[in-house]
Coordinates of N, CA and C in Angstrom, one line a residue:
M4 N 33.0 -23.3 22.2 CA 32.4 -22.0 22.3 C 30.8 -22.2 22.5
G5 N 30.3 -21.6 23.6 CA 28.9 -21.8 23.9 C 28.1 -20.6 23.3
I6 N 26.8 -20.7 23.4 CA 25.9 -19.7 23.0 C 25.9 -18.6 24.1
T7 N 26.1 -17.4 23.7 CA 26.0 -16.3 24.7 C 24.6 -15.7 24.8
S8 N 24.4 -14.9 25.8 CA 23.1 -14.3 26.1 C 22.7 -13.3 25.0
S9 N 23.7 -12.9 24.2 CA 23.4 -11.9 23.1 C 22.9 -12.6 21.8
T10 N 23.0 -13.9 21.8 CA 22.6 -14.7 20.6 C 21.1 -14.8 20.7
P11 N 20.4 -14.3 19.7 CA 18.9 -14.4 19.7 C 18.5 -15.9 19.5
S12 N 17.4 -16.2 20.1 CA 16.8 -17.5 20.0 C 16.1 -17.6 18.6
P13 N 15.8 -18.8 18.1 CA 15.1 -19.0 16.8 C 13.8 -18.2 16.9
A14 N 13.1 -18.3 18.0 CA 11.8 -17.6 18.1 C 12.0 -16.0 17.9
E15 N 13.1 -15.5 18.5 CA 13.3 -14.1 18.4 C 13.7 -13.7 17.0
V16 N 14.5 -14.5 16.3 CA 14.8 -14.3 14.9 C 13.6 -14.3 14.1
L17 N 12.7 -15.2 14.3 CA 11.4 -15.3 13.5 C 10.6 -14.1 13.8
T18 N 10.5 -13.7 15.1 CA 9.7 -12.5 15.4 C 10.2 -11.3 14.8
L19 N 11.5 -11.1 14.8 CA 12.1 -9.9 14.1 C 11.9 -9.9 12.6
A20 N 12.0 -11.1 12.0 CA 11.8 -11.2 10.5 C 10.3 -10.9 10.2
L21 N 9.4 -11.4 11.0 CA 8.0 -11.1 10.7 C 7.6 -9.7 11.0
D22 N 8.2 -9.1 12.0 CA 8.0 -7.7 12.3 C 8.5 -6.8 11.1
K23 N 9.7 -7.1 10.6 CA 10.2 -6.4 9.4 C 9.3 -6.5 8.2
R24 N 8.8 -7.7 8.0 CA 7.9 -7.9 6.8 C 6.6 -7.2 7.0
L25 N 6.1 -7.2 8.2 CA 4.8 -6.5 8.5 C 5.0 -5.0 8.4
R26 N 6.1 -4.5 8.7 CA 6.4 -3.0 8.6 C 6.3 -2.5 7.2
N27 N 6.6 -3.5 6.2 CA 6.6 -3.1 4.8 C 5.4 -3.6 4.1
T28 N 4.4 -4.1 4.8 CA 3.1 -4.6 4.1 C 2.1 -3.4 4.1
A29 N 1.8 -3.1 2.8 CA 0.8 -2.0 2.6 C -0.6 -2.6 2.8
V30 N -1.5 -1.9 3.5 CA -2.9 -2.3 3.7 C -3.8 -1.1 3.3
A31 N -3.8 0.0 4.1 CA -4.6 1.1 3.8 C -4.0 2.3 4.5
L32 N -4.2 3.5 3.8 CA -3.7 4.8 4.4 C -4.6 5.9 3.9
P33 N -4.8 6.9 4.7 CA -5.5 8.1 4.2 C -4.5 8.8 3.2
G34 N -5.1 9.5 2.2 CA -4.3 10.2 1.3 C -4.9 11.5 0.8
T35 N -4.2 12.2 0.0 CA -4.7 13.5 -0.5 C -4.5 13.5 -2.0
V36 N -5.6 13.8 -2.7 CA -5.6 13.8 -4.2 C -4.6 14.9 -4.7
V37 N -3.7 14.5 -5.6 CA -2.8 15.5 -6.2 C -3.5 15.9 -7.5
S38 N -4.0 15.0 -8.3 CA -4.7 15.2 -9.6 C -5.7 14.1 -9.8
Y39 N -6.6 14.5 -10.7 CA -7.7 13.5 -11.0 C -8.0 13.5 -12.5
N40 N -8.0 12.3 -13.1 CA -8.4 12.1 -14.5 C -9.8 11.6 -14.6
A41 N -10.7 12.4 -14.8 CA -12.1 12.0 -14.8 C -12.4 11.0 -16.0
G42 N -11.8 11.1 -17.1 CA -12.0 10.2 -18.2 C -11.6 8.8 -17.9
A43 N -10.4 8.7 -17.3 CA -9.9 7.4 -16.9 C -10.3 6.9 -15.6
Q44 N -11.0 7.8 -14.8 CA -11.4 7.5 -13.4 C -10.2 7.0 -12.6
T45 N -9.1 7.7 -12.7 CA -7.9 7.5 -11.9 C -7.4 8.8 -11.3
C46 N -6.6 8.6 -10.3 CA -6.0 9.8 -9.7 C -4.6 9.6 -9.2
T47 N -3.9 10.6 -8.9 CA -2.6 10.6 -8.2 C -2.8 11.0 -6.8
V48 N -2.3 10.2 -5.9 CA -2.6 10.4 -4.4 C -1.3 10.4 -3.7
R49 N -1.2 11.4 -2.8 CA -0.1 11.6 -1.9 C -0.5 10.9 -0.5
P50 N 0.2 9.8 -0.1 CA -0.2 9.2 1.2 C -0.1 10.2 2.3
G51 N -1.0 10.1 3.2 CA -1.2 11.0 4.3 C -0.4 10.7 5.6
V52 N 0.2 9.5 5.6 CA 1.0 9.0 6.8 C 2.3 8.6 6.3
H53 N 3.4 9.0 6.9 CA 4.7 8.6 6.6 C 5.0 7.2 7.1
R54 N 6.0 6.6 6.6 CA 6.4 5.2 7.0 C 7.5 5.3 8.1
L55 N 7.4 4.4 9.0 CA 8.5 4.3 10.0 C 9.4 3.1 9.6
V56 N 10.7 3.4 9.6 CA 11.6 2.4 9.3 C 12.7 2.3 10.4
P57 N 13.1 1.1 10.7 CA 14.1 1.0 11.8 C 15.4 1.8 11.4
S58 N 16.0 2.4 12.4 CA 17.2 3.2 12.1 C 18.4 2.2 11.9
I59 N 19.2 2.6 11.0 CA 20.4 1.8 10.8 C 21.4 1.9 12.0
D60 N 21.4 3.1 12.7 CA 22.3 3.4 13.8 C 21.8 2.8 15.1
D61 N 20.5 2.8 15.3 CA 20.0 2.4 16.6 C 18.7 1.6 16.4
E62 N 18.8 0.3 16.7 CA 17.6 -0.6 16.4 C 16.4 -0.3 17.3
D63 N 16.6 0.5 18.3 CA 15.4 0.9 19.2 C 14.7 2.1 18.7
V64 N 15.2 2.7 17.6 CA 14.7 4.0 17.1 C 14.2 3.8 15.7
D65 N 13.0 4.4 15.4 CA 12.5 4.4 14.1 C 12.7 5.7 13.4
E66 N 13.0 5.7 12.1 CA 13.1 6.9 11.3 C 11.9 7.1 10.5
V67 N 11.6 8.4 10.2 CA 10.4 8.7 9.3 C 10.8 8.8 7.9
E68 N 10.1 8.1 7.0 CA 10.3 8.2 5.6 C 9.0 8.5 4.9
S69 N 9.1 9.6 4.0 CA 8.0 10.0 3.2 C 7.7 9.0 2.1
L70 N 6.5 8.6 1.9 CA 6.1 7.7 0.8 C 5.9 8.6 -0.5
P71 N 6.3 8.1 -1.6 CA 6.0 8.9 -2.8 C 4.5 8.9 -3.2
A72 N 4.1 9.9 -4.0 CA 2.8 9.9 -4.6 C 2.5 8.6 -5.4
V73 N 1.3 8.1 -5.3 CA 0.9 6.9 -6.0 C 0.2 7.4 -7.3
Q74 N 0.7 6.9 -8.4 CA 0.2 7.3 -9.7 C -0.9 6.4 -10.3
D75 N -1.8 6.9 -11.1 CA -2.8 6.1 -11.8 C -3.6 5.1 -10.9
V76 N -4.1 5.7 -9.8 CA -4.9 4.9 -8.8 C -6.3 4.9 -9.3
P77 N -6.9 3.6 -9.6 CA -8.3 3.6 -10.0 C -9.2 4.1 -8.9
V78 N -10.2 4.9 -9.2 CA -11.1 5.4 -8.3 C -12.3 4.5 -8.2
V79 N -12.7 4.0 -7.0 CA -13.8 3.1 -6.8 C -14.9 3.9 -6.2
W80 N -16.0 4.1 -6.9 CA -17.1 4.8 -6.4 C -18.1 3.7 -5.8
P81 N -18.8 4.0 -4.8 CA -19.7 3.0 -4.2 C -20.9 2.8 -5.2
G82 N -21.4 1.5 -5.2 CA -22.5 1.2 -6.1 C -22.8 -0.2 -6.0
G83 N -23.9 -0.6 -6.7 CA -24.3 -2.0 -6.8 C -25.7 -2.1 -7.2
R84 N -26.1 -3.3 -7.8 CA -27.5 -3.5 -8.2 C -28.1 -2.4 -9.1
G85 N -27.3 -2.0 -10.0 CA -27.8 -1.1 -11.0 C -27.6 0.4 -10.7
F86 N -27.0 0.7 -9.6 CA -26.7 2.2 -9.3 C -25.3 2.4 -8.9
R87 N -24.8 3.6 -9.2 CA -23.4 3.9 -8.8 C -23.4 5.4 -8.4
L88 N -22.9 5.7 -7.2 CA -22.7 7.1 -6.8 C -21.3 7.5 -7.3
T89 N -21.4 8.6 -8.1 CA -20.1 9.2 -8.6 C -20.0 10.6 -8.3
G90 N -18.9 11.1 -8.5 CA -18.6 12.6 -8.3 C -17.3 13.0 -9.0
T91 N -16.8 14.1 -8.6 CA -15.5 14.5 -9.2 C -14.6 14.7 -8.0
L92 N -13.4 14.4 -8.2 CA -12.3 14.7 -7.2 C -11.5 15.9 -7.6
Q93 N -11.0 16.6 -6.6 CA -10.2 17.7 -6.9 C -8.9 17.6 -6.1
A94 N -7.9 18.3 -6.5 CA -6.6 18.3 -5.7 C -7.0 18.8 -4.3
G95 N -6.4 18.1 -3.4 CA -6.7 18.5 -2.0 C -7.8 17.6 -1.3
D96 N -8.6 16.9 -2.1 CA -9.6 16.0 -1.5 C -9.0 14.9 -0.7
S97 N -9.6 14.5 0.4 CA -9.1 13.3 1.1 C -9.7 12.0 0.6
V98 N -8.9 11.0 0.5 CA -9.3 9.7 0.0 C -8.7 8.6 0.9
L99 N -9.1 7.4 0.7 CA -8.6 6.2 1.4 C -7.9 5.4 0.3
L100 N -6.6 5.1 0.5 CA -5.8 4.2 -0.4 C -5.9 2.8 0.2
V101 N -6.3 1.9 -0.6 CA -6.4 0.5 -0.2 C -5.5 -0.4 -1.1
A102 N -4.5 -1.0 -0.5 CA -3.6 -1.9 -1.3 C -4.3 -3.2 -1.5
M103 N -4.3 -3.7 -2.7 CA -4.9 -5.0 -3.0 C -4.0 -6.1 -2.6
D104 N -4.5 -7.3 -2.4 CA -3.7 -8.4 -2.0 C -2.8 -8.9 -3.1
R105 N -3.2 -8.7 -4.3 CA -2.5 -9.1 -5.5 C -2.4 -8.0 -6.5
D106 N -1.6 -8.2 -7.5 CA -1.5 -7.3 -8.7 C -2.8 -7.3 -9.4
I107 N -3.3 -6.1 -9.7 CA -4.6 -6.0 -10.3 C -4.5 -5.5 -11.8
D108 N -3.3 -5.4 -12.3 CA -3.2 -4.9 -13.7 C -4.0 -5.7 -14.7
G109 N -4.0 -7.0 -14.7 CA -4.7 -7.8 -15.7 C -6.2 -7.5 -15.6
W110 N -6.7 -7.4 -14.4 CA -8.1 -7.1 -14.1 C -8.5 -5.7 -14.6
M111 N -7.6 -4.8 -14.4 CA -7.8 -3.4 -14.9 C -7.9 -3.3 -16.4
R112 N -7.1 -4.1 -17.1 CA -7.1 -4.1 -18.5 C -8.3 -4.7 -19.1
T113 N -8.9 -5.8 -18.5 CA -10.0 -6.5 -19.1 C -11.3 -6.3 -18.4
G114 N -11.3 -6.0 -17.1 CA -12.5 -6.0 -16.3 C -13.0 -7.4 -16.0
Q115 N -12.2 -8.4 -16.3 CA -12.5 -9.8 -16.0 C -11.6 -10.4 -15.1
P116 N -11.9 -11.5 -14.4 CA -11.0 -12.2 -13.6 C -9.7 -12.5 -14.4
A117 N -8.6 -12.3 -13.8 CA -7.3 -12.4 -14.5 C -6.2 -12.9 -13.5
E118 N -5.2 -13.6 -14.1 CA -4.1 -14.0 -13.3 C -3.2 -12.7 -13.0
P119 N -2.6 -12.6 -11.9 CA -1.7 -11.5 -11.6 C -0.6 -11.4 -12.6
D120 N -0.2 -10.2 -13.0 CA 1.0 -10.1 -13.9 C 2.3 -10.5 -13.2
D121 N 2.3 -10.3 -11.9 CA 3.5 -10.6 -11.2 C 3.1 -11.1 -9.8
A122 N 4.1 -11.4 -8.9 CA 3.8 -12.0 -7.6 C 3.7 -11.0 -6.5
R123 N 3.8 -9.7 -6.8 CA 3.7 -8.7 -5.7 C 2.4 -8.8 -4.9
M124 N 2.6 -8.6 -3.6 CA 1.4 -8.6 -2.7 C 1.4 -7.3 -1.9
H125 N 0.2 -6.8 -1.6 CA 0.0 -5.6 -0.8 C 1.0 -4.5 -1.2
S126 N 0.9 -4.1 -2.5 CA 1.8 -3.1 -3.1 C 1.0 -1.8 -3.4
W127 N 1.6 -0.7 -3.1 CA 0.9 0.6 -3.5 C 0.8 0.7 -5.0
A128 N 1.5 -0.1 -5.8 CA 1.4 -0.1 -7.2 C 0.0 -0.8 -7.6
S129 N -0.6 -1.5 -6.7 CA -1.9 -2.1 -7.0 C -2.9 -1.7 -5.9
C130 N -3.3 -0.4 -5.9 CA -4.2 0.1 -4.9 C -5.4 0.8 -5.6
V131 N -6.4 1.0 -4.9 CA -7.6 1.7 -5.3 C -7.9 2.8 -4.3

């Protein structure tokens, strides 16, 4: 039994696997503030762009999936060298969600360099 033309090559399999992984890699999205906790300097943000996922029925078609609101997002105000610009956020304000390369929970607890609590990468659970 020989290889048929419908059998993908190793390069095609690798390309499909990488494409699937990249489709699920969080980097940055616009978002809308749902609520703001000024004391904790965190907010809940609703992502402003839906995710496209390959259809189960047709590999050439993408389906739209809403992303859930992201809870307890640390607010990063611009600053440096002894100054910081701050303000207040209100429901409806536009923000930029940036997914961190690694889990930031340890750093958030201590404010010091820390090992990641887990191996997740580019997760909306670790965004600012």
